[in-house]
mmCIF file of C-alpha atoms and ligand atoms in Angstrom:
data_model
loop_
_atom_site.group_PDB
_atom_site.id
_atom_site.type_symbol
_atom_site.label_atom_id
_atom_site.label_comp_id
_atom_site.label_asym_id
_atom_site.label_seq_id
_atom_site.Cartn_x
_atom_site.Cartn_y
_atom_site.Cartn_z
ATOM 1 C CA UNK T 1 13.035 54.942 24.417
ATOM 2 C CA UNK T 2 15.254 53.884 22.250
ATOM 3 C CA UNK T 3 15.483 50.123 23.495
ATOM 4 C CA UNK T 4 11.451 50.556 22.885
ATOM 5 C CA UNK T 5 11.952 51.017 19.629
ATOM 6 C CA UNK T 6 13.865 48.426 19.275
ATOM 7 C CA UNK T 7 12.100 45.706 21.528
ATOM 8 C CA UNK T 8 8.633 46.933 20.240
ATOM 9 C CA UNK T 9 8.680 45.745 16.224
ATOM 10 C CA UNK T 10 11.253 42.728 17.338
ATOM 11 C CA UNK T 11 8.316 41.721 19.704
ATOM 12 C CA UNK T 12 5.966 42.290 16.614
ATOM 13 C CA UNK T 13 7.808 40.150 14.710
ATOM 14 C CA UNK T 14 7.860 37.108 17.041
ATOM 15 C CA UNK T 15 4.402 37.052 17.538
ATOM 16 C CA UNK T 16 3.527 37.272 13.798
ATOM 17 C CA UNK T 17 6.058 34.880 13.138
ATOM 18 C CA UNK T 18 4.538 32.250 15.343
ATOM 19 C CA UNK T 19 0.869 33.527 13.818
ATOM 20 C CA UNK T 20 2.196 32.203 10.085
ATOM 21 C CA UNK T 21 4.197 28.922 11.857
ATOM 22 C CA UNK T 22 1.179 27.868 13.904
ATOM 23 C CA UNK T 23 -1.091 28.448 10.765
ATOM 24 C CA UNK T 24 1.240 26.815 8.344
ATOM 25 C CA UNK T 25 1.554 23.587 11.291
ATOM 26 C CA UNK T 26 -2.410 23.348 11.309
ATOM 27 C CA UNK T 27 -3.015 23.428 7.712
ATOM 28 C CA UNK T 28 -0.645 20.426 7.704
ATOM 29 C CA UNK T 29 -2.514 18.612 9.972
ATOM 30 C CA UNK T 30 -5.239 16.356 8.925
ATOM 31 C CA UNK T 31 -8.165 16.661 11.553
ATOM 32 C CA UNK T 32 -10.579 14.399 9.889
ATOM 33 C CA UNK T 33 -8.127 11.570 10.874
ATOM 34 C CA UNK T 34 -10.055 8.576 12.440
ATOM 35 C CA UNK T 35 -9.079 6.314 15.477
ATOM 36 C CA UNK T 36 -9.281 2.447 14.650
ATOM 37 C CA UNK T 37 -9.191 -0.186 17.478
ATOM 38 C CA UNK T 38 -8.608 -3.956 17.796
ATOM 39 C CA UNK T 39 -8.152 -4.013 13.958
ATOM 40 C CA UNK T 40 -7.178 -7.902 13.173
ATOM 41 C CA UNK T 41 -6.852 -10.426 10.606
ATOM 42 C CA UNK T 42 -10.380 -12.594 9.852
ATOM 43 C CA UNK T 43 -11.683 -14.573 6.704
ATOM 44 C CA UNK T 44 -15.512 -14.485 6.385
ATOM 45 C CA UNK T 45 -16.783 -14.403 3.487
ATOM 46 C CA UNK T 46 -19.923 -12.380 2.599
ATOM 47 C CA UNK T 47 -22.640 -10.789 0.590
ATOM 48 C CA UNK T 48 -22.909 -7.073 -0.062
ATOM 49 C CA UNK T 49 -26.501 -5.521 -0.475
ATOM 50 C CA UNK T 50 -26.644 -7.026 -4.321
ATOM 51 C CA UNK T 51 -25.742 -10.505 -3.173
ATOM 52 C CA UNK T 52 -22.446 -9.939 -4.827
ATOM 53 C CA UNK T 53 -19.587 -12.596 -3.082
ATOM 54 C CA UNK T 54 -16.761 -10.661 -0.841
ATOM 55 C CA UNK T 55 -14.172 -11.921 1.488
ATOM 56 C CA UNK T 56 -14.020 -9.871 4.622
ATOM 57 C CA UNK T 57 -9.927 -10.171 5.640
ATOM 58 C CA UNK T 58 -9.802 -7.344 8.376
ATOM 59 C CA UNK T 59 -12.245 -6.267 11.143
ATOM 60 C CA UNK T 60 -11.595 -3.742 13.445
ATOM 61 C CA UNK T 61 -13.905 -0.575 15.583
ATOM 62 C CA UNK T 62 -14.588 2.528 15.392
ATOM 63 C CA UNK T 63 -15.619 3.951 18.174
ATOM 64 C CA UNK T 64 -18.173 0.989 19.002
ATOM 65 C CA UNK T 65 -19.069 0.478 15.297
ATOM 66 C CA UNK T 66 -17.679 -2.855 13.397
ATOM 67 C CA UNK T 67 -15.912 -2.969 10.652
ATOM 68 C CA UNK T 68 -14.803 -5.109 7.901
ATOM 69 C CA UNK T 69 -11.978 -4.315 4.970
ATOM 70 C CA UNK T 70 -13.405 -6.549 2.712
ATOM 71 C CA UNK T 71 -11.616 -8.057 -1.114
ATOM 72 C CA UNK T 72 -13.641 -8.458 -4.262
ATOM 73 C CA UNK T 73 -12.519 -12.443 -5.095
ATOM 74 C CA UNK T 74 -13.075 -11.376 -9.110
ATOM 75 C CA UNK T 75 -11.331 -7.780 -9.091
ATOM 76 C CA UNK T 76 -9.701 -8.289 -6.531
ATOM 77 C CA UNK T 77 -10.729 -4.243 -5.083
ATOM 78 C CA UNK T 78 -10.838 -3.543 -1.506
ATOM 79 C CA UNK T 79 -13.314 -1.960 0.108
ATOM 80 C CA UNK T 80 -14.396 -1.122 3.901
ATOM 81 C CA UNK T 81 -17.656 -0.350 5.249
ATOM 82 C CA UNK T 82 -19.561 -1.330 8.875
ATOM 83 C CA UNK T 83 -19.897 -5.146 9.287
ATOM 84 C CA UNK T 84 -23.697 -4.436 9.093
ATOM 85 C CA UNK T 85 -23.571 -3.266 5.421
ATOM 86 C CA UNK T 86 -22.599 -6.884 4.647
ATOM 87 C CA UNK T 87 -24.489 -10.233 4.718
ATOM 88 C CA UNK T 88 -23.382 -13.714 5.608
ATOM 89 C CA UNK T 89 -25.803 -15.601 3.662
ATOM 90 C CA UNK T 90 -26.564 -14.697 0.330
ATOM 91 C CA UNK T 91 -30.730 -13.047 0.664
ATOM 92 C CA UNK T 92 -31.292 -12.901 -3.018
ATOM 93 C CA UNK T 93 -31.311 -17.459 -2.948
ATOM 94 C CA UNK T 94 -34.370 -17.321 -1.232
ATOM 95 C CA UNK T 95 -35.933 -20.893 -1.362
ATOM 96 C CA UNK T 96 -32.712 -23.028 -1.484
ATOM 97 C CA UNK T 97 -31.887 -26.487 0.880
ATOM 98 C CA UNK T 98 -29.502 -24.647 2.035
ATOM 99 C CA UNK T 99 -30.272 -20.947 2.157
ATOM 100 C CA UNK T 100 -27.340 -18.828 0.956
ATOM 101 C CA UNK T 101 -24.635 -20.510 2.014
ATOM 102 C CA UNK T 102 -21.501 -20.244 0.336
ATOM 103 C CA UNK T 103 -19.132 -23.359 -0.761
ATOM 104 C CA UNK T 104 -15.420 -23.683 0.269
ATOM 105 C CA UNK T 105 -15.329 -24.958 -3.560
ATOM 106 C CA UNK T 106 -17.315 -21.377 -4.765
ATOM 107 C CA UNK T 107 -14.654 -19.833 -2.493
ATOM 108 C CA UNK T 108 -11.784 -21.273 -3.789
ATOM 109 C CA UNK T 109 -12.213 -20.978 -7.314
ATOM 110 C CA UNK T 110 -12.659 -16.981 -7.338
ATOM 111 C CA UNK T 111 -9.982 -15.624 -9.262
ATOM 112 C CA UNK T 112 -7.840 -13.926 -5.724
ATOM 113 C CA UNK T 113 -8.066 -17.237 -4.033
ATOM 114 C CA UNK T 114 -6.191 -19.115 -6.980
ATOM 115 C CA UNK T 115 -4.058 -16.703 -7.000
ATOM 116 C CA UNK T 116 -3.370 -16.306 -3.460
ATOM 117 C CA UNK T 117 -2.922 -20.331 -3.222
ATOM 118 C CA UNK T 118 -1.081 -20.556 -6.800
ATOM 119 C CA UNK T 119 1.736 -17.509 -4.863
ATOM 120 C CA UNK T 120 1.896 -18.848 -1.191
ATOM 121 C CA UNK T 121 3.228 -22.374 -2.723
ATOM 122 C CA UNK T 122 6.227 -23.774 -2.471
ATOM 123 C CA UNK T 123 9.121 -23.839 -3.671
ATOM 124 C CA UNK T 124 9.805 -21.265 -1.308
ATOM 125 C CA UNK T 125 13.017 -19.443 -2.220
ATOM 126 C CA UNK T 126 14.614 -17.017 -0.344
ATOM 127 C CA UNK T 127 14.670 -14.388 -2.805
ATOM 128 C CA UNK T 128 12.182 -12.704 -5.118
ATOM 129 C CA UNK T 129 9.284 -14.743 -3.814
ATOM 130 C CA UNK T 130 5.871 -13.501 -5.332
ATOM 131 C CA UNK T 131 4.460 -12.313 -8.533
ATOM 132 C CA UNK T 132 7.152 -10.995 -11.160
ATOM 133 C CA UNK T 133 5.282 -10.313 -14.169
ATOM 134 C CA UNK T 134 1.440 -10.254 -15.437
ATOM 135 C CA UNK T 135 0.166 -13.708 -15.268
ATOM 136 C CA UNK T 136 -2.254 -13.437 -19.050
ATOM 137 C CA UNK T 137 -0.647 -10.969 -22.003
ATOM 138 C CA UNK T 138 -1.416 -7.689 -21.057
ATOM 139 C CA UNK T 139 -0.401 -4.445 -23.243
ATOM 140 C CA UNK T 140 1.617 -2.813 -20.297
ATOM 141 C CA UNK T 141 3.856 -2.965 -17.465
ATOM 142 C CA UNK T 142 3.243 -2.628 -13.293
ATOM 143 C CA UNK T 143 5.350 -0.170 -12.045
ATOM 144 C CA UNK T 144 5.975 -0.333 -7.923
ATOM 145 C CA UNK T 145 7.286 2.049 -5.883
ATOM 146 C CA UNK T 146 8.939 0.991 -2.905
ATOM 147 C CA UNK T 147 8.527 3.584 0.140
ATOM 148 C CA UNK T 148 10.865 1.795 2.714
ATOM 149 C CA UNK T 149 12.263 4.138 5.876
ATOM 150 C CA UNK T 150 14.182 7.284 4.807
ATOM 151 C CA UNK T 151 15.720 9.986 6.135
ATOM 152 C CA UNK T 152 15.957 12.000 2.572
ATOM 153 C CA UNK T 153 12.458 13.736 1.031
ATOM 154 C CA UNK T 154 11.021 12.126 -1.541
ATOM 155 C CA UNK T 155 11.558 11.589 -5.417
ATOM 156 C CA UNK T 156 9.555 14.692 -6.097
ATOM 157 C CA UNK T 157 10.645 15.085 -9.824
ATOM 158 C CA UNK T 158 9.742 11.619 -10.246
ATOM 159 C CA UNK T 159 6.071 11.588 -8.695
ATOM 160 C CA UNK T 160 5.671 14.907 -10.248
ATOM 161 C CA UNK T 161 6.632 13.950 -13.766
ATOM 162 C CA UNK T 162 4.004 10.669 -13.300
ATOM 163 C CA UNK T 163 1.235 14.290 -12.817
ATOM 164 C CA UNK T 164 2.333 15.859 -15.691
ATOM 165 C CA UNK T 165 1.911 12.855 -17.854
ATOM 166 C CA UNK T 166 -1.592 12.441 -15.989
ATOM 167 C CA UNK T 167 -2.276 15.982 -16.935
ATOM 168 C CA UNK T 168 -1.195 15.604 -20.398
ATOM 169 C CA UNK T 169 -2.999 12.475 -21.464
ATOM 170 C CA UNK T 170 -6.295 13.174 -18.929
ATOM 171 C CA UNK T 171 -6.432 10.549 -16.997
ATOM 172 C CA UNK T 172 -4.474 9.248 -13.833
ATOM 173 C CA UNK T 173 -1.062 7.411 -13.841
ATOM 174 C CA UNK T 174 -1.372 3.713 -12.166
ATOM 175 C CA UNK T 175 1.126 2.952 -9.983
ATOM 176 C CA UNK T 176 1.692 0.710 -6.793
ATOM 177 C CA UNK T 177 3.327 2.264 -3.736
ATOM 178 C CA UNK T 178 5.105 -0.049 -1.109
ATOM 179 C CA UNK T 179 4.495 1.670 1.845
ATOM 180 C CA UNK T 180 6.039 1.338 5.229
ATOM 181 C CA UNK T 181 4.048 2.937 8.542
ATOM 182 C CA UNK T 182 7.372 4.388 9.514
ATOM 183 C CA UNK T 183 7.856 6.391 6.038
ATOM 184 C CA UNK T 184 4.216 7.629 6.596
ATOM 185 C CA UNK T 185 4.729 8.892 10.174
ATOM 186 C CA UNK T 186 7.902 10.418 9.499
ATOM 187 C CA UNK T 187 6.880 12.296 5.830
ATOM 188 C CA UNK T 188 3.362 13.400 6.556
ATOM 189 C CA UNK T 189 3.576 16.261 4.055
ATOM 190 C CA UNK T 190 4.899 13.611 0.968
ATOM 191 C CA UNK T 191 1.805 11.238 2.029
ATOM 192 C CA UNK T 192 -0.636 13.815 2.373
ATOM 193 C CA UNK T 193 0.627 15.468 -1.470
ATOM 194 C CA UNK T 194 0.364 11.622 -2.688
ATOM 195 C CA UNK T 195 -3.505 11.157 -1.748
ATOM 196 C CA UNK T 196 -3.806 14.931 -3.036
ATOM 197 C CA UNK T 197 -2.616 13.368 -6.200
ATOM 198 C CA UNK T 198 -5.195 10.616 -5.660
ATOM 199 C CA UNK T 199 -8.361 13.239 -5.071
ATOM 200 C CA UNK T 200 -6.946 15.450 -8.331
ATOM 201 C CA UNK T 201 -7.141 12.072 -10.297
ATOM 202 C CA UNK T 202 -3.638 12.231 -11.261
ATOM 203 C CA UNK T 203 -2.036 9.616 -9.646
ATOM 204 C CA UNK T 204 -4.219 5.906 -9.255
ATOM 205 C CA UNK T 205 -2.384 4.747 -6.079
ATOM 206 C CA UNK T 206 -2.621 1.086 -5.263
ATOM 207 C CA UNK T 207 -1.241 1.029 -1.669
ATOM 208 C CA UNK T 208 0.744 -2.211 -1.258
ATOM 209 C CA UNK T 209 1.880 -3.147 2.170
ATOM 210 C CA UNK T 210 5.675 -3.330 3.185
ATOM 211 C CA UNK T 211 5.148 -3.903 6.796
ATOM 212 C CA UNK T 212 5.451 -1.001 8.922
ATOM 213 C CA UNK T 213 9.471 -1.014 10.357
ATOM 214 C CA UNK T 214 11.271 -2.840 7.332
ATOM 215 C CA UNK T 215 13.889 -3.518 9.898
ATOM 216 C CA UNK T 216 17.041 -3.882 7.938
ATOM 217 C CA UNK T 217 20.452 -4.108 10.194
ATOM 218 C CA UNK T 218 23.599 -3.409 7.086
ATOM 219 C CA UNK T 219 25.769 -5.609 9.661
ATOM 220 C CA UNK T 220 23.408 -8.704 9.660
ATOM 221 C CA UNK T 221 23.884 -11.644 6.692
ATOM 222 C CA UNK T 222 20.462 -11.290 4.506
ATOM 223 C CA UNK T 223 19.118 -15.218 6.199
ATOM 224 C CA UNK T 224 18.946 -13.149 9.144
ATOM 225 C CA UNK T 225 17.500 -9.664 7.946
ATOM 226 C CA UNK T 226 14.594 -7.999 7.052
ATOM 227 C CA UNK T 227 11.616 -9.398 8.046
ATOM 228 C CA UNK T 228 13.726 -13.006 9.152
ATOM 229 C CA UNK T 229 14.988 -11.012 12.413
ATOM 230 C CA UNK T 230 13.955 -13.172 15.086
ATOM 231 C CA UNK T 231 12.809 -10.080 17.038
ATOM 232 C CA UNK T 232 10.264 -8.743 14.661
ATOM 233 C CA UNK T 233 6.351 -8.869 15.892
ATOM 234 C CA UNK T 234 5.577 -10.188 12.158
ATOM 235 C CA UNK T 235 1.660 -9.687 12.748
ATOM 236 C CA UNK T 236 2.018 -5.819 13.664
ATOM 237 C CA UNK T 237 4.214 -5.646 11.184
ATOM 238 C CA UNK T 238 1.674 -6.700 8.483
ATOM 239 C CA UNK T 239 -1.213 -4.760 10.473
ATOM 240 C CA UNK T 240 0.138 -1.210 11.548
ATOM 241 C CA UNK T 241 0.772 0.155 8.133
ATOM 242 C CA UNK T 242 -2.822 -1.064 6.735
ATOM 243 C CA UNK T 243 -4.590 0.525 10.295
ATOM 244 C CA UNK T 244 -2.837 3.889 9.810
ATOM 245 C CA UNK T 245 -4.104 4.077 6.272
ATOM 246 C CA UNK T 246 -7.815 3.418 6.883
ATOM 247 C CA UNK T 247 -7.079 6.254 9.872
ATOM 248 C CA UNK T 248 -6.082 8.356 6.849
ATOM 249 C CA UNK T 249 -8.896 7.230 4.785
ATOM 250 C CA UNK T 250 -7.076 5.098 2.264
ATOM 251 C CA UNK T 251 -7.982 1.742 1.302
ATOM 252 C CA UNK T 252 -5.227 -1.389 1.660
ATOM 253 C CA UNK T 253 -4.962 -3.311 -0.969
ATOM 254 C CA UNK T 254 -4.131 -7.251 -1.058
ATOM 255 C CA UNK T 255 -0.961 -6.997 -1.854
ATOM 256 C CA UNK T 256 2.246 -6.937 -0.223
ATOM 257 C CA UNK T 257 5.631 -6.250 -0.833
ATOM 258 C CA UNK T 258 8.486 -8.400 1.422
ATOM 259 C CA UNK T 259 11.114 -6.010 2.806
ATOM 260 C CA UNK T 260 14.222 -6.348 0.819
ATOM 261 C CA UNK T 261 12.294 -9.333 -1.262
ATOM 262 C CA UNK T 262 13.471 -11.645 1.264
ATOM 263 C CA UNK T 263 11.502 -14.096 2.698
ATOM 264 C CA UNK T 264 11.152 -18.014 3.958
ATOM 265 C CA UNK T 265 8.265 -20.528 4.150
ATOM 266 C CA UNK T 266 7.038 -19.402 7.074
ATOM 267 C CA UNK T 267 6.148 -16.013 6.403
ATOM 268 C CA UNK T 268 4.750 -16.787 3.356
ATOM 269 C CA UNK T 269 2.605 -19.119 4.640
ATOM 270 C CA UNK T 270 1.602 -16.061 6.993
ATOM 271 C CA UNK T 271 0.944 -13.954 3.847
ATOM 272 C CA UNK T 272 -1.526 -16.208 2.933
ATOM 273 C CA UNK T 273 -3.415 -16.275 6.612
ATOM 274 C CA UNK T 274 -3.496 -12.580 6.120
ATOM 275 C CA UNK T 275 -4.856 -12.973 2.525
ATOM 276 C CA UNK T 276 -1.657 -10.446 1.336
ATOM 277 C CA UNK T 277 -0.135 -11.882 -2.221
ATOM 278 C CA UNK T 278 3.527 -11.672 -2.725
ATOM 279 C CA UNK T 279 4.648 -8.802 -5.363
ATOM 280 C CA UNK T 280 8.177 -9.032 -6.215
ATOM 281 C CA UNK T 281 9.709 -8.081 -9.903
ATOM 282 C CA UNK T 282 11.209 -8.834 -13.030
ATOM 283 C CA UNK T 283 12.889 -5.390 -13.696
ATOM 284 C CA UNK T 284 14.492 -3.871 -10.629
ATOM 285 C CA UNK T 285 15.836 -0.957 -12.489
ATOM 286 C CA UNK T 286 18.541 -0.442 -10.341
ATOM 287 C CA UNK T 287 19.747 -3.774 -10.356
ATOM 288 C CA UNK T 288 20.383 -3.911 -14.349
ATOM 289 C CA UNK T 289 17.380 -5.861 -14.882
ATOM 290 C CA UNK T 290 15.450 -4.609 -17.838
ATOM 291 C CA UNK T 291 11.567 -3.829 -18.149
ATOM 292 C CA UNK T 292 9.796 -5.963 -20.885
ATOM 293 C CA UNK T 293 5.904 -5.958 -21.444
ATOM 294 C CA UNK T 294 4.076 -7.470 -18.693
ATOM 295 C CA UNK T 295 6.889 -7.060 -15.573
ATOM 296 C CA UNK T 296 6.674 -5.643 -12.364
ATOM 297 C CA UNK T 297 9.048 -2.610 -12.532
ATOM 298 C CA UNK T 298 10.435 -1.945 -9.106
ATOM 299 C CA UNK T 299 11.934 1.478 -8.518
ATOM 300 C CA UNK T 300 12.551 3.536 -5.011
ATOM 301 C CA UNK T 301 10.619 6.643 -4.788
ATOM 302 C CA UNK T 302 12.240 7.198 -1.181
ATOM 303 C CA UNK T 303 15.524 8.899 -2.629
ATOM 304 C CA UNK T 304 17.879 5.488 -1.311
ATOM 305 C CA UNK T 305 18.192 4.553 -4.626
ATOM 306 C CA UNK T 306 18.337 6.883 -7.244
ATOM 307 C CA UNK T 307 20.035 4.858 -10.072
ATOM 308 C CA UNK T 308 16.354 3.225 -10.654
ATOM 309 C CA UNK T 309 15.070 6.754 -10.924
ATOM 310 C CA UNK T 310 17.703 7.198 -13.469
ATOM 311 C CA UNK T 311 16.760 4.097 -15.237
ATOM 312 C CA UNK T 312 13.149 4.945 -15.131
ATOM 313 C CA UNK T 313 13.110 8.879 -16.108
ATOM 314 C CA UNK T 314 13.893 8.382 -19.583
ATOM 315 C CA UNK T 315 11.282 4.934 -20.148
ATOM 316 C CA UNK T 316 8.690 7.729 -19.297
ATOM 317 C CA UNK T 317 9.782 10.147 -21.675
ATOM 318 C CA UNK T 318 10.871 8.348 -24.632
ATOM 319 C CA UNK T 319 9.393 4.680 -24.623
ATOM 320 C CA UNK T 320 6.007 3.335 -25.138
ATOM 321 C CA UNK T 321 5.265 2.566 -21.527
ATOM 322 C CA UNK T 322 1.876 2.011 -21.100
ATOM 323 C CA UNK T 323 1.376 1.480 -17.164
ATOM 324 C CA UNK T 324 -1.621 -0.783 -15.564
ATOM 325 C CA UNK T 325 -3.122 -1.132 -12.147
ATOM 326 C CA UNK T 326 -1.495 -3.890 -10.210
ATOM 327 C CA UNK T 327 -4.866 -6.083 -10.016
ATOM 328 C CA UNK T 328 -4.857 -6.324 -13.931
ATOM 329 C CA UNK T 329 -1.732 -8.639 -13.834
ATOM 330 C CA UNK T 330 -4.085 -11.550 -12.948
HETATM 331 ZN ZN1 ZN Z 401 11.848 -1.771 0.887
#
């Protein structure tokens, strides 16, 4: 009898225990999560509904439904829809020689293909290749938030103290958000609170891609590292962590951060194949370099490098930072 006593609430416990864990575990899981096949690199450009000119970069399936991720070429905002919401000749030039077709020379002269020409040029040098600071004066800075592989939660003072100057000034902090597949699959909780953020209209996330490993060996000279590893499938890479966000219903952007900022010729000249411009930065915080109006801040929201927190904390507080979406450095 006594053992009943005993066994009997312990028993109760358990199973209520594994009640709240199995509740908590599904609430965590997303189940409106979509499954994306054969998604792959194409360049066709196209006409939306208002014959307005788009640059379709990705296609890929849903179920048996096509797809395209498509760029604006003068805002340079993504967007992805079925391939049958888009047009490839222009309707609304009715009458024409040449019904609707687009130029190469109309092509190349939108504002993203200059710029996606003007940084996949050489010089090519190994370092710091991209965009460092806005290319017109601008009022503001860019700040970018590299998510690389961690072990360590994230910088939740830091994201949270972006919300509370959201909340303050009513309207949502812009910010740019290197993200790597492998930080996504192994923090779903600190992804899912960052497109929370994103729905509450705190945070303006632009997700920039920084390929999906960011294989980095601490034993290997930099010529060799990163994204120069001979082994690396560089076109999964640059895929994988743009998929998984569509599957979580967030939109890629065009922009992509190298892995360690290291890069060559080559794989710039694969950037440009996959329509991705270069973002690297004038002010890495944690490397002494100091912000000045118009640079690409670079800080670690991943908790590997909190001396750029450090740096950046008090800008927020005390300075006149004014940050700007990424796509209004061009
Ligand atoms: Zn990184």
């Amino acid at each position: 009898m006594k053992t009943i006593k005993f066994v009997l609430p312990f028993f109760v416990f358990l199973f209520l225990s594994c009640l709240c864990l199995s509740t908590w575990a599904n609430s965590s899981i997303d189940n409106n999560n979509i499954v994306i096949t054969d998604y792959h690199q194409i360049f066709i450009p196209c006409y939306d509904k208002n014959g307005n000119l788009l640059i379709a970069i990705r296609m890929y399936f849903i179920g048996a439904t096509p797809y395209y991720l498509v760029v604006n070429p003068y805002t340079f905002a993504t967007e992805s829809a079925p391939a049958a919401n888009f047009k490839n000749r222009n309707i609304s030039s009715k009458g024409n020689t040449t019904p609707g077709y687009y130029t190469w020379d109309q092509i190349k002269n939108t504002p993203y293909m200059k710029v996606l020409f003007r940084y996949t040029s050489g010089p090519y040098p190994m370092n710091n290749y991209g965009v460092t600071h806005a290319e017109h004066a601008v009022n503001g800075e860019f700040l970018t938030v590299d998510m690389c592989p961690s072990a360590k939660p994230f910088e939740e003072q830091f994201f949270k103290a972006l919300v509370a100057i959201a909340n303050r000034n009513h309207q949502p902090v812009p910010l740019a958000i290197s993200l790597t597949g492998i930080w996504m699959i192994e923090h779903p909780k600190e992804f899912n609170w960052l497109t929370q953020q994103e729905k509450a209209n705190t945070l303006q996330i632009t997700w920039t891609n920084h390929t999906f490993s960011h294989l980095y060996y601490p034993d290997l000279p930099i010529n060799q590292n990163f994204l120069l590893t001979t082994e690396s499938n560089i076109t999964h890479e640059i895929l994988d962590t743009e998929k998984m966000l569509l599957e979580k219903h967030q939109l890629p952007s065009v922009f992509f951060r190298f892995p360690g900022l290291v890069s060559n010729k080559k794989l710039v000249l694969m950037m440009r194949h996959f329509g991705l411009i270069p973002i690297a930065s004038n002010a890495w915080l944690a490397k002494g370099q100091q912000a000045k109006i118009g640079s690409i801040i670079l800080v670690h929201g991943n908790s590997n490098e909190p001396q750029g927190i450090k740096d950046f904390m008090p800008m927020l507080q005390y300075s006149n930072l004014n940050l700007l979406p990424l796509s209004k450095a061009f």
